Amino acid sequence: MRYLLIVILVFSFATALAAQNRFAETFTSVDLKGKTVDLNALKGKVVLLTFWSTRCAICHSEIPKLNRIAEGYTNSDVVFLAATMENEEKVHTYLKRNPFNFDILPNSFGLVLKYARKDSKGNVAMGFPAYFLIDQSGKIEYQSSGWDQAKPLDAAISKLRTKRS
């Protein structure tokens, strides 16, 4: 029994580490302004990819904090993308009351499927908001979700930018 517990723990830690250092799934999407966003074209930059929803209470409270992070990296080598499964109309209505200063990628169900974890039955599991910080070479260097992630995200972005220098 003890041996089994050790194997399970080692496997769990190895899986968590592997998830952090895997290459990001590539994608092409169109943002709310009609601009095509291609992850491959962003190599050489740090990319924060956030998954969110207009119906997510945690997302609503985190957006002002995320906006402050983005403001700190204006005119830099950091790109801020926010993917949502909702359509343009719903997102535009939400943004009138709640500004979100990322490049918004609506209709991103396919992108969610690329990044979400899947359980043993193949069911998609992703909590919102979810964050994937992608380094200059396209590797996921940091991944998290939920409440109060602004400080660790900002620190991880800063570390990646320093690593490149």
mmCIF file with all atom_site columns, C-alpha atoms in Angstrom:
data_model
loop_
_atom_site.group_PDB
_atom_site.id
_atom_site.type_symbol
_atom_site.label_atom_id
_atom_site.label_alt_id
_atom_site.label_comp_id
_atom_site.label_asym_id
_atom_site.label_entity_id
_atom_site.label_seq_id
_atom_site.pdbx_PDB_ins_code
_atom_site.Cartn_x
_atom_site.Cartn_y
_atom_site.Cartn_z
_atom_site.occupancy
_atom_site.B_iso_or_equiv
_atom_site.pdbx_formal_charge
_atom_site.auth_seq_id
_atom_site.auth_comp_id
_atom_site.auth_asym_id
_atom_site.auth_atom_id
_atom_site.pdbx_PDB_model_num
ATOM 1   C CA . MET A 1 1   ? 0.000   0.000  0.000   1.00 0.00 ? 1   MET A CA 1
ATOM 2   C CA . ARG A 1 2   ? 2.818   2.384  0.891   1.00 0.00 ? 2   ARG A CA 1
ATOM 3   C CA . TYR A 1 3   ? 4.550   1.650  -2.415  1.00 0.00 ? 3   TYR A CA 1
ATOM 4   C CA . LEU A 1 4   ? 1.337   2.425  -4.324  1.00 0.00 ? 4   LEU A CA 1
ATOM 5   C CA . LEU A 1 5   ? 0.962   5.752  -2.514  1.00 0.00 ? 5   LEU A CA 1
ATOM 6   C CA . ILE A 1 6   ? 4.543   6.724  -3.404  1.00 0.00 ? 6   ILE A CA 1
ATOM 7   C CA . VAL A 1 7   ? 3.986   5.827  -7.073  1.00 0.00 ? 7   VAL A CA 1
ATOM 8   C CA . ILE A 1 8   ? 0.791   7.895  -7.168  1.00 0.00 ? 8   ILE A CA 1
ATOM 9   C CA . LEU A 1 9   ? 2.523   10.916 -5.594  1.00 0.00 ? 9   LEU A CA 1
ATOM 10  C CA . VAL A 1 10  ? 5.494   10.727 -7.970  1.00 0.00 ? 10  VAL A CA 1
ATOM 11  C CA . PHE A 1 11  ? 3.166   10.408 -10.965 1.00 0.00 ? 11  PHE A CA 1
ATOM 12  C CA . SER A 1 12  ? 1.090   13.402 -9.769  1.00 0.00 ? 12  SER A CA 1
ATOM 13  C CA . PHE A 1 13  ? 4.147   15.647 -9.409  1.00 0.00 ? 13  PHE A CA 1
ATOM 14  C CA . ALA A 1 14  ? 5.580   14.525 -12.750 1.00 0.00 ? 14  ALA A CA 1
ATOM 15  C CA . THR A 1 15  ? 2.271   15.240 -14.493 1.00 0.00 ? 15  THR A CA 1
ATOM 16  C CA . ALA A 1 16  ? 2.069   18.721 -12.947 1.00 0.00 ? 16  ALA A CA 1
ATOM 17  C CA . LEU A 1 17  ? 5.627   19.545 -14.017 1.00 0.00 ? 17  LEU A CA 1
ATOM 18  C CA . ALA A 1 18  ? 5.085   18.228 -17.540 1.00 0.00 ? 18  ALA A CA 1
ATOM 19  C CA . ALA A 1 19  ? 1.994   20.411 -17.939 1.00 0.00 ? 19  ALA A CA 1
ATOM 20  C CA . GLN A 1 20  ? 4.010   23.526 -17.087 1.00 0.00 ? 20  GLN A CA 1
ATOM 21  C CA . ASN A 1 21  ? 6.783   22.921 -19.604 1.00 0.00 ? 21  ASN A CA 1
ATOM 22  C CA . ARG A 1 22  ? 4.879   21.700 -22.628 1.00 0.00 ? 22  ARG A CA 1
ATOM 23  C CA . PHE A 1 23  ? 4.584   23.688 -25.820 1.00 0.00 ? 23  PHE A CA 1
ATOM 24  C CA . ALA A 1 24  ? 1.404   25.717 -26.120 1.00 0.00 ? 24  ALA A CA 1
ATOM 25  C CA . GLU A 1 25  ? -1.191  24.497 -28.600 1.00 0.00 ? 25  GLU A CA 1
ATOM 26  C CA . THR A 1 26  ? -0.953  26.750 -31.635 1.00 0.00 ? 26  THR A CA 1
ATOM 27  C CA . PHE A 1 27  ? -4.008  28.600 -32.872 1.00 0.00 ? 27  PHE A CA 1
ATOM 28  C CA . THR A 1 28  ? -5.256  31.325 -35.145 1.00 0.00 ? 28  THR A CA 1
ATOM 29  C CA . SER A 1 29  ? -8.199  33.437 -34.049 1.00 0.00 ? 29  SER A CA 1
ATOM 30  C CA . VAL A 1 30  ? -9.856  36.749 -34.865 1.00 0.00 ? 30  VAL A CA 1
ATOM 31  C CA . ASP A 1 31  ? -10.123 39.364 -32.118 1.00 0.00 ? 31  ASP A CA 1
ATOM 32  C CA . LEU A 1 32  ? -13.004 41.798 -31.559 1.00 0.00 ? 32  LEU A CA 1
ATOM 33  C CA . LYS A 1 33  ? -11.309 44.397 -33.768 1.00 0.00 ? 33  LYS A CA 1
ATOM 34  C CA . GLY A 1 34  ? -11.188 41.945 -36.694 1.00 0.00 ? 34  GLY A CA 1
ATOM 35  C CA . LYS A 1 35  ? -7.423  41.404 -36.396 1.00 0.00 ? 35  LYS A CA 1
ATOM 36  C CA . THR A 1 36  ? -6.097  37.867 -36.919 1.00 0.00 ? 36  THR A CA 1
ATOM 37  C CA . VAL A 1 37  ? -4.085  36.570 -33.971 1.00 0.00 ? 37  VAL A CA 1
ATOM 38  C CA . ASP A 1 38  ? -1.681  33.725 -34.727 1.00 0.00 ? 38  ASP A CA 1
ATOM 39  C CA . LEU A 1 39  ? 0.191   32.275 -31.756 1.00 0.00 ? 39  LEU A CA 1
ATOM 40  C CA . ASN A 1 40  ? 3.077   31.191 -34.024 1.00 0.00 ? 40  ASN A CA 1
ATOM 41  C CA . ALA A 1 41  ? 3.552   34.813 -35.113 1.00 0.00 ? 41  ALA A CA 1
ATOM 42  C CA . LEU A 1 42  ? 3.946   35.832 -31.457 1.00 0.00 ? 42  LEU A CA 1
ATOM 43  C CA . LYS A 1 43  ? 7.116   33.798 -30.894 1.00 0.00 ? 43  LYS A CA 1
ATOM 44  C CA . GLY A 1 44  ? 9.738   36.013 -29.307 1.00 0.00 ? 44  GLY A CA 1
ATOM 45  C CA . LYS A 1 45  ? 7.088   37.611 -27.083 1.00 0.00 ? 45  LYS A CA 1
ATOM 46  C CA . VAL A 1 46  ? 5.627   36.607 -23.741 1.00 0.00 ? 46  VAL A CA 1
ATOM 47  C CA . VAL A 1 47  ? 1.924   35.775 -24.109 1.00 0.00 ? 47  VAL A CA 1
ATOM 48  C CA . LEU A 1 48  ? -0.641  35.696 -21.319 1.00 0.00 ? 48  LEU A CA 1
ATOM 49  C CA . LEU A 1 49  ? -3.637  33.718 -22.574 1.00 0.00 ? 49  LEU A CA 1
ATOM 50  C CA . THR A 1 50  ? -6.660  34.022 -20.287 1.00 0.00 ? 50  THR A CA 1
ATOM 51  C CA . PHE A 1 51  ? -9.911  32.069 -20.613 1.00 0.00 ? 51  PHE A CA 1
ATOM 52  C CA . TRP A 1 52  ? -12.934 33.890 -19.192 1.00 0.00 ? 52  TRP A CA 1
ATOM 53  C CA . SER A 1 53  ? -16.695 34.322 -19.409 1.00 0.00 ? 53  SER A CA 1
ATOM 54  C CA . THR A 1 54  ? -19.083 37.244 -18.974 1.00 0.00 ? 54  THR A CA 1
ATOM 55  C CA . ARG A 1 55  ? -21.081 35.030 -16.581 1.00 0.00 ? 55  ARG A CA 1
ATOM 56  C CA . CYS A 1 56  ? -18.103 34.227 -14.352 1.00 0.00 ? 56  CYS A CA 1
ATOM 57  C CA . ALA A 1 57  ? -18.161 36.124 -11.036 1.00 0.00 ? 57  ALA A CA 1
ATOM 58  C CA . ILE A 1 58  ? -14.490 35.417 -10.387 1.00 0.00 ? 58  ILE A CA 1
ATOM 59  C CA . CYS A 1 59  ? -13.590 36.680 -13.870 1.00 0.00 ? 59  CYS A CA 1
ATOM 60  C CA . HIS A 1 60  ? -15.563 39.864 -13.233 1.00 0.00 ? 60  HIS A CA 1
ATOM 61  C CA . SER A 1 61  ? -13.588 40.585 -10.060 1.00 0.00 ? 61  SER A CA 1
ATOM 62  C CA . GLU A 1 62  ? -10.226 39.666 -11.628 1.00 0.00 ? 62  GLU A CA 1
ATOM 63  C CA . ILE A 1 63  ? -10.515 41.777 -14.804 1.00 0.00 ? 63  ILE A CA 1
ATOM 64  C CA . PRO A 1 64  ? -9.582  45.126 -13.125 1.00 0.00 ? 64  PRO A CA 1
ATOM 65  C CA . LYS A 1 65  ? -6.476  43.452 -11.644 1.00 0.00 ? 65  LYS A CA 1
ATOM 66  C CA . LEU A 1 66  ? -5.565  41.982 -15.022 1.00 0.00 ? 66  LEU A CA 1
ATOM 67  C CA . ASN A 1 67  ? -6.047  45.405 -16.624 1.00 0.00 ? 67  ASN A CA 1
ATOM 68  C CA . ARG A 1 68  ? -3.517  46.880 -14.163 1.00 0.00 ? 68  ARG A CA 1
ATOM 69  C CA . ILE A 1 69  ? -1.002  44.187 -15.114 1.00 0.00 ? 69  ILE A CA 1
ATOM 70  C CA . ALA A 1 70  ? -1.502  44.891 -18.829 1.00 0.00 ? 70  ALA A CA 1
ATOM 71  C CA . GLU A 1 71  ? -1.078  48.651 -18.245 1.00 0.00 ? 71  GLU A CA 1
ATOM 72  C CA . GLY A 1 72  ? 2.308   47.926 -16.680 1.00 0.00 ? 72  GLY A CA 1
ATOM 73  C CA . TYR A 1 73  ? 3.523   46.295 -19.901 1.00 0.00 ? 73  TYR A CA 1
ATOM 74  C CA . THR A 1 74  ? 2.237   48.809 -22.463 1.00 0.00 ? 74  THR A CA 1
ATOM 75  C CA . ASN A 1 75  ? 4.532   49.018 -25.498 1.00 0.00 ? 75  ASN A CA 1
ATOM 76  C CA . SER A 1 76  ? 6.508   45.967 -24.410 1.00 0.00 ? 76  SER A CA 1
ATOM 77  C CA . ASP A 1 77  ? 7.128   42.441 -25.622 1.00 0.00 ? 77  ASP A CA 1
ATOM 78  C CA . VAL A 1 78  ? 4.137   41.064 -23.685 1.00 0.00 ? 78  VAL A CA 1
ATOM 79  C CA . VAL A 1 79  ? 0.852   40.200 -25.416 1.00 0.00 ? 79  VAL A CA 1
ATOM 80  C CA . PHE A 1 80  ? -2.395  39.867 -23.471 1.00 0.00 ? 80  PHE A CA 1
ATOM 81  C CA . LEU A 1 81  ? -5.112  37.649 -24.989 1.00 0.00 ? 81  LEU A CA 1
ATOM 82  C CA . ALA A 1 82  ? -8.509  36.849 -23.466 1.00 0.00 ? 82  ALA A CA 1
ATOM 83  C CA . ALA A 1 83  ? -10.449 33.979 -25.032 1.00 0.00 ? 83  ALA A CA 1
ATOM 84  C CA . THR A 1 84  ? -14.148 33.480 -24.423 1.00 0.00 ? 84  THR A CA 1
ATOM 85  C CA . MET A 1 85  ? -16.654 31.057 -25.880 1.00 0.00 ? 85  MET A CA 1
ATOM 86  C CA . GLU A 1 86  ? -19.240 33.828 -26.116 1.00 0.00 ? 86  GLU A CA 1
ATOM 87  C CA . ASN A 1 87  ? -20.094 35.696 -29.313 1.00 0.00 ? 87  ASN A CA 1
ATOM 88  C CA . GLU A 1 88  ? -19.134 39.252 -30.273 1.00 0.00 ? 88  GLU A CA 1
ATOM 89  C CA . GLU A 1 89  ? -22.512 40.782 -29.406 1.00 0.00 ? 89  GLU A CA 1
ATOM 90  C CA . LYS A 1 90  ? -22.534 39.404 -25.869 1.00 0.00 ? 90  LYS A CA 1
ATOM 91  C CA . VAL A 1 91  ? -18.902 40.411 -25.311 1.00 0.00 ? 91  VAL A CA 1
ATOM 92  C CA . HIS A 1 92  ? -19.415 43.958 -26.666 1.00 0.00 ? 92  HIS A CA 1
ATOM 93  C CA . THR A 1 93  ? -22.406 44.436 -24.345 1.00 0.00 ? 93  THR A CA 1
ATOM 94  C CA . TYR A 1 94  ? -20.357 43.230 -21.354 1.00 0.00 ? 94  TYR A CA 1
ATOM 95  C CA . LEU A 1 95  ? -17.344 45.414 -22.236 1.00 0.00 ? 95  LEU A CA 1
ATOM 96  C CA . LYS A 1 96  ? -19.457 48.591 -22.278 1.00 0.00 ? 96  LYS A CA 1
ATOM 97  C CA . ARG A 1 97  ? -19.843 48.224 -18.503 1.00 0.00 ? 97  ARG A CA 1
ATOM 98  C CA . ASN A 1 98  ? -16.653 46.298 -17.752 1.00 0.00 ? 98  ASN A CA 1
ATOM 99  C CA . PRO A 1 99  ? -13.600 47.290 -19.774 1.00 0.00 ? 99  PRO A CA 1
ATOM 100 C CA . PHE A 1 100 ? -11.101 44.501 -20.387 1.00 0.00 ? 100 PHE A CA 1
ATOM 101 C CA . ASN A 1 101 ? -7.859  45.788 -21.888 1.00 0.00 ? 101 ASN A CA 1
ATOM 102 C CA . PHE A 1 102 ? -6.717  42.516 -23.445 1.00 0.00 ? 102 PHE A CA 1
ATOM 103 C CA . ASP A 1 103 ? -7.150  41.513 -27.076 1.00 0.00 ? 103 ASP A CA 1
ATOM 104 C CA . ILE A 1 104 ? -10.479 39.680 -26.784 1.00 0.00 ? 104 ILE A CA 1
ATOM 105 C CA . LEU A 1 105 ? -10.923 36.452 -28.767 1.00 0.00 ? 105 LEU A CA 1
ATOM 106 C CA . PRO A 1 106 ? -14.671 35.678 -28.979 1.00 0.00 ? 106 PRO A CA 1
ATOM 107 C CA . ASN A 1 107 ? -16.163 32.409 -30.235 1.00 0.00 ? 107 ASN A CA 1
ATOM 108 C CA . SER A 1 108 ? -13.193 30.471 -28.839 1.00 0.00 ? 108 SER A CA 1
ATOM 109 C CA . PHE A 1 109 ? -14.811 27.150 -27.990 1.00 0.00 ? 109 PHE A CA 1
ATOM 110 C CA . GLY A 1 110 ? -12.251 25.314 -30.130 1.00 0.00 ? 110 GLY A CA 1
ATOM 111 C CA . LEU A 1 111 ? -9.438  27.069 -28.292 1.00 0.00 ? 111 LEU A CA 1
ATOM 112 C CA . VAL A 1 112 ? -10.908 26.035 -24.947 1.00 0.00 ? 112 VAL A CA 1
ATOM 113 C CA . LEU A 1 113 ? -10.923 22.435 -26.165 1.00 0.00 ? 113 LEU A CA 1
ATOM 114 C CA . LYS A 1 114 ? -7.218  22.708 -27.065 1.00 0.00 ? 114 LYS A CA 1
ATOM 115 C CA . TYR A 1 115 ? -6.175  23.991 -23.643 1.00 0.00 ? 115 TYR A CA 1
ATOM 116 C CA . ALA A 1 116 ? -8.622  22.344 -21.231 1.00 0.00 ? 116 ALA A CA 1
ATOM 117 C CA . ARG A 1 117 ? -7.705  19.282 -19.233 1.00 0.00 ? 117 ARG A CA 1
ATOM 118 C CA . LYS A 1 118 ? -9.644  16.160 -19.974 1.00 0.00 ? 118 LYS A CA 1
ATOM 119 C CA . ASP A 1 119 ? -10.624 13.535 -17.457 1.00 0.00 ? 119 ASP A CA 1
ATOM 120 C CA . SER A 1 120 ? -10.286 9.787  -18.007 1.00 0.00 ? 120 SER A CA 1
ATOM 121 C CA . LYS A 1 121 ? -13.608 9.774  -19.891 1.00 0.00 ? 121 LYS A CA 1
ATOM 122 C CA . GLY A 1 122 ? -12.574 12.621 -22.179 1.00 0.00 ? 122 GLY A CA 1
ATOM 123 C CA . ASN A 1 123 ? -14.786 15.225 -20.490 1.00 0.00 ? 123 ASN A CA 1
ATOM 124 C CA . VAL A 1 124 ? -13.459 18.777 -20.664 1.00 0.00 ? 124 VAL A CA 1
ATOM 125 C CA . ALA A 1 125 ? -12.513 20.395 -17.358 1.00 0.00 ? 125 ALA A CA 1
ATOM 126 C CA . MET A 1 126 ? -11.487 24.047 -17.168 1.00 0.00 ? 126 MET A CA 1
ATOM 127 C CA . GLY A 1 127 ? -12.172 26.485 -14.378 1.00 0.00 ? 127 GLY A CA 1
ATOM 128 C CA . PHE A 1 128 ? -12.590 30.150 -15.240 1.00 0.00 ? 128 PHE A CA 1
ATOM 129 C CA . PRO A 1 129 ? -10.648 32.279 -15.252 1.00 0.00 ? 129 PRO A CA 1
ATOM 130 C CA . ALA A 1 130 ? -7.774  30.119 -16.459 1.00 0.00 ? 130 ALA A CA 1
ATOM 131 C CA . TYR A 1 131 ? -4.326  31.486 -17.230 1.00 0.00 ? 131 TYR A CA 1
ATOM 132 C CA . PHE A 1 132 ? -1.585  30.153 -19.488 1.00 0.00 ? 132 PHE A CA 1
ATOM 133 C CA . LEU A 1 133 ? 1.654   32.119 -19.574 1.00 0.00 ? 133 LEU A CA 1
ATOM 134 C CA . ILE A 1 134 ? 3.607   31.260 -22.706 1.00 0.00 ? 134 ILE A CA 1
ATOM 135 C CA . ASP A 1 135 ? 7.302   32.077 -23.006 1.00 0.00 ? 135 ASP A CA 1
ATOM 136 C CA . GLN A 1 136 ? 9.153   33.496 -25.996 1.00 0.00 ? 136 GLN A CA 1
ATOM 137 C CA . SER A 1 137 ? 9.798   30.027 -27.450 1.00 0.00 ? 137 SER A CA 1
ATOM 138 C CA . GLY A 1 138 ? 6.148   28.918 -27.167 1.00 0.00 ? 138 GLY A CA 1
ATOM 139 C CA . LYS A 1 139 ? 6.338   26.857 -23.952 1.00 0.00 ? 139 LYS A CA 1
ATOM 140 C CA . ILE A 1 140 ? 3.748   27.121 -21.207 1.00 0.00 ? 140 ILE A CA 1
ATOM 141 C CA . GLU A 1 141 ? 5.851   28.341 -18.289 1.00 0.00 ? 141 GLU A CA 1
ATOM 142 C CA . TYR A 1 142 ? 3.066   29.077 -15.826 1.00 0.00 ? 142 TYR A CA 1
ATOM 143 C CA . GLN A 1 143 ? -0.511  27.876 -15.546 1.00 0.00 ? 143 GLN A CA 1
ATOM 144 C CA . SER A 1 144 ? -3.161  28.701 -12.955 1.00 0.00 ? 144 SER A CA 1
ATOM 145 C CA . SER A 1 145 ? -6.832  29.452 -12.487 1.00 0.00 ? 145 SER A CA 1
ATOM 146 C CA . GLY A 1 146 ? -9.249  31.053 -10.065 1.00 0.00 ? 146 GLY A CA 1
ATOM 147 C CA . TRP A 1 147 ? -9.177  33.931 -7.599  1.00 0.00 ? 147 TRP A CA 1
ATOM 148 C CA . ASP A 1 148 ? -6.365  36.316 -6.853  1.00 0.00 ? 148 ASP A CA 1
ATOM 149 C CA . GLN A 1 149 ? -3.855  35.324 -9.500  1.00 0.00 ? 149 GLN A CA 1
ATOM 150 C CA . ALA A 1 150 ? -2.702  38.841 -10.487 1.00 0.00 ? 150 ALA A CA 1
ATOM 151 C CA . LYS A 1 151 ? 0.418   38.999 -8.299  1.00 0.00 ? 151 LYS A CA 1
ATOM 152 C CA . PRO A 1 152 ? 1.768   35.559 -9.238  1.00 0.00 ? 152 PRO A CA 1
ATOM 153 C CA . LEU A 1 153 ? 1.013   36.240 -12.915 1.00 0.00 ? 153 LEU A CA 1
ATOM 154 C CA . ASP A 1 154 ? 2.790   39.594 -12.824 1.00 0.00 ? 154 ASP A CA 1
ATOM 155 C CA . ALA A 1 155 ? 5.802   38.006 -11.091 1.00 0.00 ? 155 ALA A CA 1
ATOM 156 C CA . ALA A 1 156 ? 5.916   35.187 -13.651 1.00 0.00 ? 156 ALA A CA 1
ATOM 157 C CA . ILE A 1 157 ? 5.712   37.666 -16.556 1.00 0.00 ? 157 ILE A CA 1
ATOM 158 C CA . SER A 1 158 ? 8.512   39.738 -15.054 1.00 0.00 ? 158 SER A CA 1
ATOM 159 C CA . LYS A 1 159 ? 10.648  36.623 -14.569 1.00 0.00 ? 159 LYS A CA 1
ATOM 160 C CA . LEU A 1 160 ? 10.176  35.573 -18.210 1.00 0.00 ? 160 LEU A CA 1
ATOM 161 C CA . ARG A 1 161 ? 11.080  39.029 -19.475 1.00 0.00 ? 161 ARG A CA 1
ATOM 162 C CA . THR A 1 162 ? 14.211  39.045 -17.301 1.00 0.00 ? 162 THR A CA 1
ATOM 163 C CA . LYS A 1 163 ? 15.117  35.526 -18.446 1.00 0.00 ? 163 LYS A CA 1
ATOM 164 C CA . ARG A 1 164 ? 15.219  36.739 -22.036 1.00 0.00 ? 164 ARG A CA 1
ATOM 165 C CA . SER A 1 165 ? 17.483  39.742 -21.336 1.00 0.00 ? 165 SER A CA 1
#
